[in-house]
XYZ file of C-alpha atoms in Angstrom:
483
model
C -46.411 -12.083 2.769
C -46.134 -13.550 -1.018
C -47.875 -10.932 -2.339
C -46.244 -7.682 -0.407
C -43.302 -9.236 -1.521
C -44.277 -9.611 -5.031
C -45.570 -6.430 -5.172
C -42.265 -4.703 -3.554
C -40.107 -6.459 -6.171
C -42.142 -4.922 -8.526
C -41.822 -1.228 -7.507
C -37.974 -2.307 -7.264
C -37.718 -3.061 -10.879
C -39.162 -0.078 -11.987
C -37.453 2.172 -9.773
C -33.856 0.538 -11.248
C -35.397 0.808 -14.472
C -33.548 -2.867 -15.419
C -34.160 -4.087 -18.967
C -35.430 -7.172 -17.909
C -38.677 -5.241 -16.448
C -40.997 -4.561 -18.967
C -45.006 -4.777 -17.574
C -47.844 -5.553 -20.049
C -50.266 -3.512 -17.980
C -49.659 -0.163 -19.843
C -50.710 2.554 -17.104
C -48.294 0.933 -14.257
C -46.756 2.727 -11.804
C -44.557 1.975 -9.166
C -47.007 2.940 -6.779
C -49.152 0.907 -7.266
C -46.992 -1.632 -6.254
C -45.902 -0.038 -2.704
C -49.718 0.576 -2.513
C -50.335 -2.538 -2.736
C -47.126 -3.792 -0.778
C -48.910 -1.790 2.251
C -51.616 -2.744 1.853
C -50.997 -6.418 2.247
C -48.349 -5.396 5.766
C -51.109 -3.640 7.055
C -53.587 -6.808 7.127
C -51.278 -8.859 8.437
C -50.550 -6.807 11.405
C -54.116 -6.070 11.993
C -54.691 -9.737 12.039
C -51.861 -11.075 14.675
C -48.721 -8.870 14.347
C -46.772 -11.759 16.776
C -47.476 -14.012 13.248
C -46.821 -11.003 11.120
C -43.568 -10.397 12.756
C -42.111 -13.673 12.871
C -43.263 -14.360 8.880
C -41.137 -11.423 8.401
C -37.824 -12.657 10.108
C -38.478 -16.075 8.643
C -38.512 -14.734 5.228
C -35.235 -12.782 5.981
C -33.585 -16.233 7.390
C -34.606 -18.128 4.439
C -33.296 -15.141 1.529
C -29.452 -15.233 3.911
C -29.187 -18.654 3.517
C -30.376 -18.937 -0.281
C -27.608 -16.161 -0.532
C -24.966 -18.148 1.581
C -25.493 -21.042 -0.287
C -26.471 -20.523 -3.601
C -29.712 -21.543 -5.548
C -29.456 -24.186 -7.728
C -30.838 -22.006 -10.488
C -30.241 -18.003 -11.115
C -33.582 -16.279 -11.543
C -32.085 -13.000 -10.761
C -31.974 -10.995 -7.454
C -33.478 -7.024 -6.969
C -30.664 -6.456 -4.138
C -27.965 -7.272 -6.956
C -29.573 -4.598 -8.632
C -30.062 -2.163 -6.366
C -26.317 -2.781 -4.811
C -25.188 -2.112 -8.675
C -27.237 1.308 -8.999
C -25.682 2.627 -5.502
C -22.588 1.789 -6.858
C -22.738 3.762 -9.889
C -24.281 7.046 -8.170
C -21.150 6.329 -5.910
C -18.906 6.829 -8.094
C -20.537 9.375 -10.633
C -20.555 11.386 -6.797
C -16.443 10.910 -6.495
C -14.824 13.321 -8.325
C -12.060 12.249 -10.699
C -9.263 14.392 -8.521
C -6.702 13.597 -5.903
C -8.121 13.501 -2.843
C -7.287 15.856 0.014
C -4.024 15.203 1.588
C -5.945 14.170 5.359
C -8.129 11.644 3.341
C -5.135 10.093 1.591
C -4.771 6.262 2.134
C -3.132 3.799 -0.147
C -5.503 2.582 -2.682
C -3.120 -0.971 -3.199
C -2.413 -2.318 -7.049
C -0.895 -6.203 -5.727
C 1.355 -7.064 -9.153
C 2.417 -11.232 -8.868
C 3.565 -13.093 -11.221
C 2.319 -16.369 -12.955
C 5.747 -18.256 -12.674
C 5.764 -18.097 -8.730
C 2.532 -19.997 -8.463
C 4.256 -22.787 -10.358
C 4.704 -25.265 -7.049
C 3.733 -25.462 -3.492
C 7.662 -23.713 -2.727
C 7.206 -20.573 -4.848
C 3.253 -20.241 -4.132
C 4.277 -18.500 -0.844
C 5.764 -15.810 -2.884
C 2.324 -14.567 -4.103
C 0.612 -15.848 -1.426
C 2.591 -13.663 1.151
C 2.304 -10.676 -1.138
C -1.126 -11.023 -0.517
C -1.666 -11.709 3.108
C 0.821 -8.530 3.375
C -1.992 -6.370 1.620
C -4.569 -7.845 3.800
C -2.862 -6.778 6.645
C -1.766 -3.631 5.311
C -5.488 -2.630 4.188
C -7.058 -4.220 7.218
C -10.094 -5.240 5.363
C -10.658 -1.631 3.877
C -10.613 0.283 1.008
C -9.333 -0.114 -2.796
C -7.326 -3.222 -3.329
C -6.885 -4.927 -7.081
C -4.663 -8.078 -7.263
C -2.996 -8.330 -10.965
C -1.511 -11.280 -12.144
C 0.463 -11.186 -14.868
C 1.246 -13.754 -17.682
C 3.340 -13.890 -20.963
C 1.234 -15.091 -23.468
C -1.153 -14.019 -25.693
C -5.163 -13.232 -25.938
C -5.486 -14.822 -29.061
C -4.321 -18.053 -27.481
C -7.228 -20.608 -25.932
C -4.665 -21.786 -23.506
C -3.260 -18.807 -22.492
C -6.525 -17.781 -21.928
C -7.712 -20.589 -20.166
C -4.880 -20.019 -17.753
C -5.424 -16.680 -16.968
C -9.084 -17.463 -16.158
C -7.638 -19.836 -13.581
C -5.194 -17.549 -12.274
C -8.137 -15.208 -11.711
C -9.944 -17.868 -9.877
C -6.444 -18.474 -7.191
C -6.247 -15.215 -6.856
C -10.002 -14.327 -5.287
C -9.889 -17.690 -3.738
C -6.646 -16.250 -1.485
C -8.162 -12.914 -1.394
C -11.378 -13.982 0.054
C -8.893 -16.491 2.655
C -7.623 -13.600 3.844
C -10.655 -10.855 4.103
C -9.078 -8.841 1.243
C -11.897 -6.827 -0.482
C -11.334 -5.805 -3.724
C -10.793 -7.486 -7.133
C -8.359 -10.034 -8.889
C -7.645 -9.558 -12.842
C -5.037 -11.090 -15.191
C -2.900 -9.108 -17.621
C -1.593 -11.464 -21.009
C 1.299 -9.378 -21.942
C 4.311 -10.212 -24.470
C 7.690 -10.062 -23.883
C 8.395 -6.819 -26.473
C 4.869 -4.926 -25.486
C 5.952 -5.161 -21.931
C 6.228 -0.834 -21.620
C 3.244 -0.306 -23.448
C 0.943 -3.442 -21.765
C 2.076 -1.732 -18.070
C 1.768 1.816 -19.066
C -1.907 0.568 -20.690
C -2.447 -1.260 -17.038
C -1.329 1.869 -14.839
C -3.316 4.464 -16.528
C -6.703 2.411 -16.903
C -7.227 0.431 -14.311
C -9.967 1.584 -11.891
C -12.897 3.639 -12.908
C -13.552 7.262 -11.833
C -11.924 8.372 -8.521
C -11.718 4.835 -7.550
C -8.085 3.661 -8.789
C -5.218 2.342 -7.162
C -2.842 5.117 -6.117
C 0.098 2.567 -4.501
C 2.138 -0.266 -6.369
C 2.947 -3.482 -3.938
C 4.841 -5.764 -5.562
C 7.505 -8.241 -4.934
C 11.624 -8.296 -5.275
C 11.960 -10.550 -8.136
C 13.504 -13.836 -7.497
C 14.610 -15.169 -10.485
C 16.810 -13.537 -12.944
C 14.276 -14.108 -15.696
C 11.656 -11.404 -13.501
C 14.221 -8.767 -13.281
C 12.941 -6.995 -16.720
C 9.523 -7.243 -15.810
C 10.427 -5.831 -12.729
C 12.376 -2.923 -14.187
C 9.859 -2.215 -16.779
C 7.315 -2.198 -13.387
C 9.038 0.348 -11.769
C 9.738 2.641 -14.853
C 6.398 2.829 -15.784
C 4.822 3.157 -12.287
C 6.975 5.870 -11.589
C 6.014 7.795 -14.905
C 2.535 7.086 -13.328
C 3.152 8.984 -10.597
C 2.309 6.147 -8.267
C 3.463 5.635 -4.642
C 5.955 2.192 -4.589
C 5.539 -0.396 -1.884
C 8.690 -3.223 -2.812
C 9.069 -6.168 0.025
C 12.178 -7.343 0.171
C 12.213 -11.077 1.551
C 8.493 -11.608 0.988
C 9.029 -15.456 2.023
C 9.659 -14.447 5.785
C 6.722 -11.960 5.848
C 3.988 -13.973 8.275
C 0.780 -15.196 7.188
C -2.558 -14.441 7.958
C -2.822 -17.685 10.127
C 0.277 -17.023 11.956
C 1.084 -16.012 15.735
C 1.100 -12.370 16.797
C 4.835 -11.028 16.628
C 6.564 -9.162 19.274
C 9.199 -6.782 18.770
C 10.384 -3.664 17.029
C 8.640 -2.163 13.875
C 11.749 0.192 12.508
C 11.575 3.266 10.797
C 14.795 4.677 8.570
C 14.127 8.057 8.083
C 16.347 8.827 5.663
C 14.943 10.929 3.011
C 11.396 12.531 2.698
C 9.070 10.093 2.926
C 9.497 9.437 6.432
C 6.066 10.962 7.588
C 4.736 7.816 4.768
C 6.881 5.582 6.403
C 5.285 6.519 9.578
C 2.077 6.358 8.654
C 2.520 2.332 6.808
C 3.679 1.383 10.163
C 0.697 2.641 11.726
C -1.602 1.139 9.365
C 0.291 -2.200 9.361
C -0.035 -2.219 12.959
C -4.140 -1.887 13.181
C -3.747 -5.771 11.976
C -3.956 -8.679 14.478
C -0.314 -9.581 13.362
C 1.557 -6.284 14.103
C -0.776 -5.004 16.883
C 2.256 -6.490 19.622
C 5.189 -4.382 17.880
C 6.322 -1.143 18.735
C 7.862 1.290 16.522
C 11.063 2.730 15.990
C 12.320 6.000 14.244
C 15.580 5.938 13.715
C 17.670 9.135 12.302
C 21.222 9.951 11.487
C 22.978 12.822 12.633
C 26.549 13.939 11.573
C 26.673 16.001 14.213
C 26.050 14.796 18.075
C 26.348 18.377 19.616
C 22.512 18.810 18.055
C 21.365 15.502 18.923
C 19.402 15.906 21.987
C 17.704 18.830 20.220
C 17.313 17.073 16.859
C 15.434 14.095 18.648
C 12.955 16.858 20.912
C 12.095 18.067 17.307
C 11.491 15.215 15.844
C 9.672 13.538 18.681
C 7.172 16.420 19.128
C 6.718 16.162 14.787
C 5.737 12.426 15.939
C 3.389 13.976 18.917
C 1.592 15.732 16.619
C 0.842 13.065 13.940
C -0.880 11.249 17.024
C 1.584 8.435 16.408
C 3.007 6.040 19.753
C 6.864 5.445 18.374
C 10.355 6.170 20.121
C 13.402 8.050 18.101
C 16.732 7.255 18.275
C 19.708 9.098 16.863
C 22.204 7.324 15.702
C 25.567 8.875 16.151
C 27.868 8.489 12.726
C 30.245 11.327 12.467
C 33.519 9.028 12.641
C 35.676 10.023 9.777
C 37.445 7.577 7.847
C 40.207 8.830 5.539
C 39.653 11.637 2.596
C 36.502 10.333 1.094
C 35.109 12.394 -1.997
C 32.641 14.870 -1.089
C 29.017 14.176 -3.270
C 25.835 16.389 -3.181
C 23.701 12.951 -4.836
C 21.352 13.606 -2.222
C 21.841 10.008 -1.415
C 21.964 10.159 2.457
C 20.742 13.451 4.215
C 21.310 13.175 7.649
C 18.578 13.950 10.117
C 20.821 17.148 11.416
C 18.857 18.698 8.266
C 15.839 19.158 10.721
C 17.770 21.656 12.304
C 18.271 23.771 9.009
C 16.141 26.653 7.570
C 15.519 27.089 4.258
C 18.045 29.789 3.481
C 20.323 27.735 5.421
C 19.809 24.501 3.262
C 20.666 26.138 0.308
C 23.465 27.915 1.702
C 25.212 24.490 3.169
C 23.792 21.654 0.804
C 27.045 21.831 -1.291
C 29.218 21.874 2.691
C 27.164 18.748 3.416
C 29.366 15.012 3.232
C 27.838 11.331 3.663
C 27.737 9.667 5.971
C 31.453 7.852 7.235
C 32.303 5.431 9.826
C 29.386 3.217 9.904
C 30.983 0.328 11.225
C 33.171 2.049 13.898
C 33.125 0.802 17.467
C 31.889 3.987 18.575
C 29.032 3.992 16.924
C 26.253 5.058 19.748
C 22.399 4.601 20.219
C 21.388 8.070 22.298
C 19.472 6.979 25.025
C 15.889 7.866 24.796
C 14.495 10.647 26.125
C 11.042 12.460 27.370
C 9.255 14.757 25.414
C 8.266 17.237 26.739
C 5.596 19.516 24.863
C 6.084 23.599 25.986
C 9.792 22.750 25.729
C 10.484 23.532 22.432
C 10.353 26.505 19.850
C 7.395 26.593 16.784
C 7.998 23.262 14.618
C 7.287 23.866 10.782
C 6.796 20.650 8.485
C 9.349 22.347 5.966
C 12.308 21.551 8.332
C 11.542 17.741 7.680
C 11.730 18.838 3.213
C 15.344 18.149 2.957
C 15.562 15.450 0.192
C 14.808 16.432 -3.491
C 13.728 12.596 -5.926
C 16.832 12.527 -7.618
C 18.355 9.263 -9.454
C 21.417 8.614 -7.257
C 24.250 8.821 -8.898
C 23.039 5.964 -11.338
C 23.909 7.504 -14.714
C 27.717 8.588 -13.452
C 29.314 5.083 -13.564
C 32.626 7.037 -12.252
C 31.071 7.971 -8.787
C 29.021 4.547 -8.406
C 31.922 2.617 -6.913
C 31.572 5.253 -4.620
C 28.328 5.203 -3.565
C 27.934 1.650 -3.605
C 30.856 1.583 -0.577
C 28.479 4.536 1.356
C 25.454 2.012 0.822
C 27.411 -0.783 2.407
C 28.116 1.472 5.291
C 25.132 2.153 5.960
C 24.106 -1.583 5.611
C 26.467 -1.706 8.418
C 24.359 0.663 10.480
C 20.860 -0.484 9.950
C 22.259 -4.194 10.707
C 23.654 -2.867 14.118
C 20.606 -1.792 15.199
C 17.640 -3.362 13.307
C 19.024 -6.749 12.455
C 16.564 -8.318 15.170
C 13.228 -6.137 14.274
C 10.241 -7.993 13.169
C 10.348 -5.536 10.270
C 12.451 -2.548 8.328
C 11.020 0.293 6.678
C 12.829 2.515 4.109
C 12.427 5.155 1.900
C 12.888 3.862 -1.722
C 14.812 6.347 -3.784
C 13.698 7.498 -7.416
C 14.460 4.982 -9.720
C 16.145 5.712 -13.281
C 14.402 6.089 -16.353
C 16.470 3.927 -17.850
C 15.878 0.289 -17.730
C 19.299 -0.715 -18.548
C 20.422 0.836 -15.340
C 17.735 -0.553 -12.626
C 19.322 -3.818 -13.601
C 23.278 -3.093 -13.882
C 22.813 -0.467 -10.776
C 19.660 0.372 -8.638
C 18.609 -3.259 -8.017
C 22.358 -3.629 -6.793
C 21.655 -0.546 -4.467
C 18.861 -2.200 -3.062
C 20.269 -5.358 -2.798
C 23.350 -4.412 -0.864
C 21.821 -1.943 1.592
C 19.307 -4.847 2.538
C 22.001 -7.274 3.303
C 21.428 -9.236 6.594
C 18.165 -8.073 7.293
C 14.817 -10.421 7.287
C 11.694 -8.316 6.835
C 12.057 -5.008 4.463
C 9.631 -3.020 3.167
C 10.782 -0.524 0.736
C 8.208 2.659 0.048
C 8.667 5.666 -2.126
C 5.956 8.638 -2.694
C 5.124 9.944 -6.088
C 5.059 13.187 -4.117
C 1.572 13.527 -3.615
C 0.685 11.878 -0.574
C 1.415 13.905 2.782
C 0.515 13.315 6.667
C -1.247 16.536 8.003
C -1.271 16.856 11.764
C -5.558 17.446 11.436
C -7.572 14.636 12.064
């Protein structure tokens, strides 16, 4: 058994062609070494395979717990090596190109910050963030777990403390079955654009990067610029956004199983996204008990029951279990000012062609009334499949990534009081849900106005609400209907 061993390790080495392999025997070959290797199995079978056998599994017993445990000194392992040469042909095999839109899935960049992990009260910040991409990855594919830290490289200590960031971060990584990596980013306080545009656009290698941003709602004022500078520069990325919104109340990996409603806003275009983060979140232990929700908003009740048989067969063909609501909200209230933002499409769009989009976009008004009495949940209804006309995707393209009305500080008052409306009806009928999802609109270019007016936006249309999860598409990620 030594020697087959011996001899296989051998052959290894000079198949991997490490440096560390260099034979004085000048006319060896690796097969000479699985010649010999066979040699040696096949006398020990001849002799008593029963002995042969169980030498065999003992051996295998003994290298798993070596593994499991560590050796008390490193003299190298072949399966290291091999592992690293599989990885490489890997990746030299995965093109450097988006993937096909079926074969999408969020490849997850996790962005915490140093200050939270300050005391046991603000660990939870990070440490939720992270139990959230655990259950949001399920224990698969991409997921890289940046910390990041004002200081500098040139500083021992600031050094020092990044290494032990790294350290926290696989240690709650590896706590809750989150494969993938954990780095540390040193940035400064005036090199903040240029050390997260650097981070965006290098990190992976190959086709193996991080195509989705999770990251937190700052809680302290002093976060809010690295936050804004986050979301400019992921955006100029082209990357997809994941934001939670009351991280605190997200549950841990340790916790019970929740019950209740999963709810879906679809308000603008990434609904299908939405959709499919639900569905993902709920192949975890934690979620598996929730159902989902799709709610829409129609300005118009006479198409409801149509609108919802449209929609609902759109959901029947993703292959996805949820139930769709329409929520009435056509109550008007007084002469409001008429906007085409494109802040609030209602889900009467669904109905629309294309000629007839462009022909009615400028007829189209918010939303109004949110917080009338008469503001109805439709009853939910049976789809049925051969009772409807042919569905196209294109009905469901009614929003157009535009900044919302953040650069015209004369119509903001304005669409602040719409986002406070419709605060009014998410609250009315999500307020209980385990968790909210909505579609997170284009953010400004400008940093100046993320913090005077798009952190405001999100602030006050999350009022009242526990759980949210905020997620907007770069554009490039779509839900076919083929598996």
């Amino acid at each position: 058994m030594c020697y087959a061993f011996v001899n296989l390790i051998c052959a290894l080495h000079s198949l991997l062609k490490v440096p560390n392999w260099r034979p004085r025997f000048r006319y060896y070959h690796w097969s000479l070494s699985l010649t010999g290797a066979a040699l040696c199995f096949f006398i020990m079978f001849a002799s008593h395979w029963q002995y042969a056998v169980f030498s065999i599994i003992l051996t295998f017993v003994i290298y798993k717990y070596v593994e499991w445990k560590g050796a008390k000194k490193e003299w190298g392992d072949g399966i290291r090596g091999l592992a690293l040469s599989t990885a490489q042909y890997s990746l030299l095999k995965v093109e450097d190109k988006d993937p096909h839109p079926k074969n999408w899935r969020p490849q997850l960049l996790v962005l915490v910050y140093d200050s939270f992990w300050s005391n046991s009260v603000m660990d939870k910040w990070n440490v939720n963030l992270i139990n959230l991409a655990g259950q949001l990855k399920a224990g698969r594919g991409l997921a890289i777990v940046v910390a990041l830290i004002k200081g500098s490289s040139w500083n021992c200590g600031d050094r020092q403390k990044a290494e032990e960031m790294k350290e926290r971060i696989q240690h709650e990584m590896l706590r809750v079955h989150l494969r993938g990596f954990g780095k540390t980013l040193l940035f400064d306080e005036n090199q903040m654009h240029g050390c997260f545009a650097t981070l965006f656009q290098s990190i992976g290698i190959g086709g193996l990067k991080p195509n989705t941003v999770l990251m937190n709602w700052p809680k302290i004022e002093e976060e809010n610029a690295v936050f804004a500078v986050e979301l400019v520069e992921a955006v100029a990325n082209d990357e997809c956004i994941m934001l939670a919104k009351g991280i605190t109340e997200f549950p841990s990996s340790s916790s019970d199983r929740l019950t209740g409603y999963i709810d879906i806003w679809w308000i603008l275009l990434d609904g299908d996204l939405l959709m499919l983060t639900a569905f993902l979140l709920k192949q975890h232990k934690i979620w598996r008990g929730c159902k989902l929700r799709i709610f829409a908003i129609a300005e118009i009740p006479g198409k409801n029951v149509e609108l919802k048989a449209m929609l609902q067969k759109y959901i029947y063909m993703l292959r996805i279990d949820a139930t769709v609501f329409i929520v009435d909200d056509n109550v008007n209230h007084g002469n409001e000012p008429e906007t085409s933002s494109g802040l609030i499409h209602s889900a009467d769009a669904l109905m629309i062609t294309t000629k007839e989009k462009k022909n009615d976009h400028k007829s189209k008004k918010i939303i109004r009334g949110a917080d009338s009495e008469n503001n109805e949940m439709q009853a939910e209804t049976t789809f049925i499949p051969n009772g409807l006309s042919s569905f196209s995707k294109d009905y469901l393209s009614v929003y157009h990534q535009r900044e919302i009305g953040f650069h015209n500080d004369e119509n903001w008052k304005g669409t602040l009081e719409t986002i406070k409306r419709f605060n009014d009806v998410i609250v009315g009928n999500s307020k209980d849900s385990q968790l909210v999802l909505l579609s997170l609109p284009r953010p400004p270019v400008s940093k100046e106005k993320i913090l005077s007016h798009y952190m405001r936006y999100i602030s006050t249309l999350t009022l009242n609400l526990q759980r949210v999860l905020f997620i907007g598409g770069s554009g490039k990620e779509v839900v076919t209907i083929n598996s």
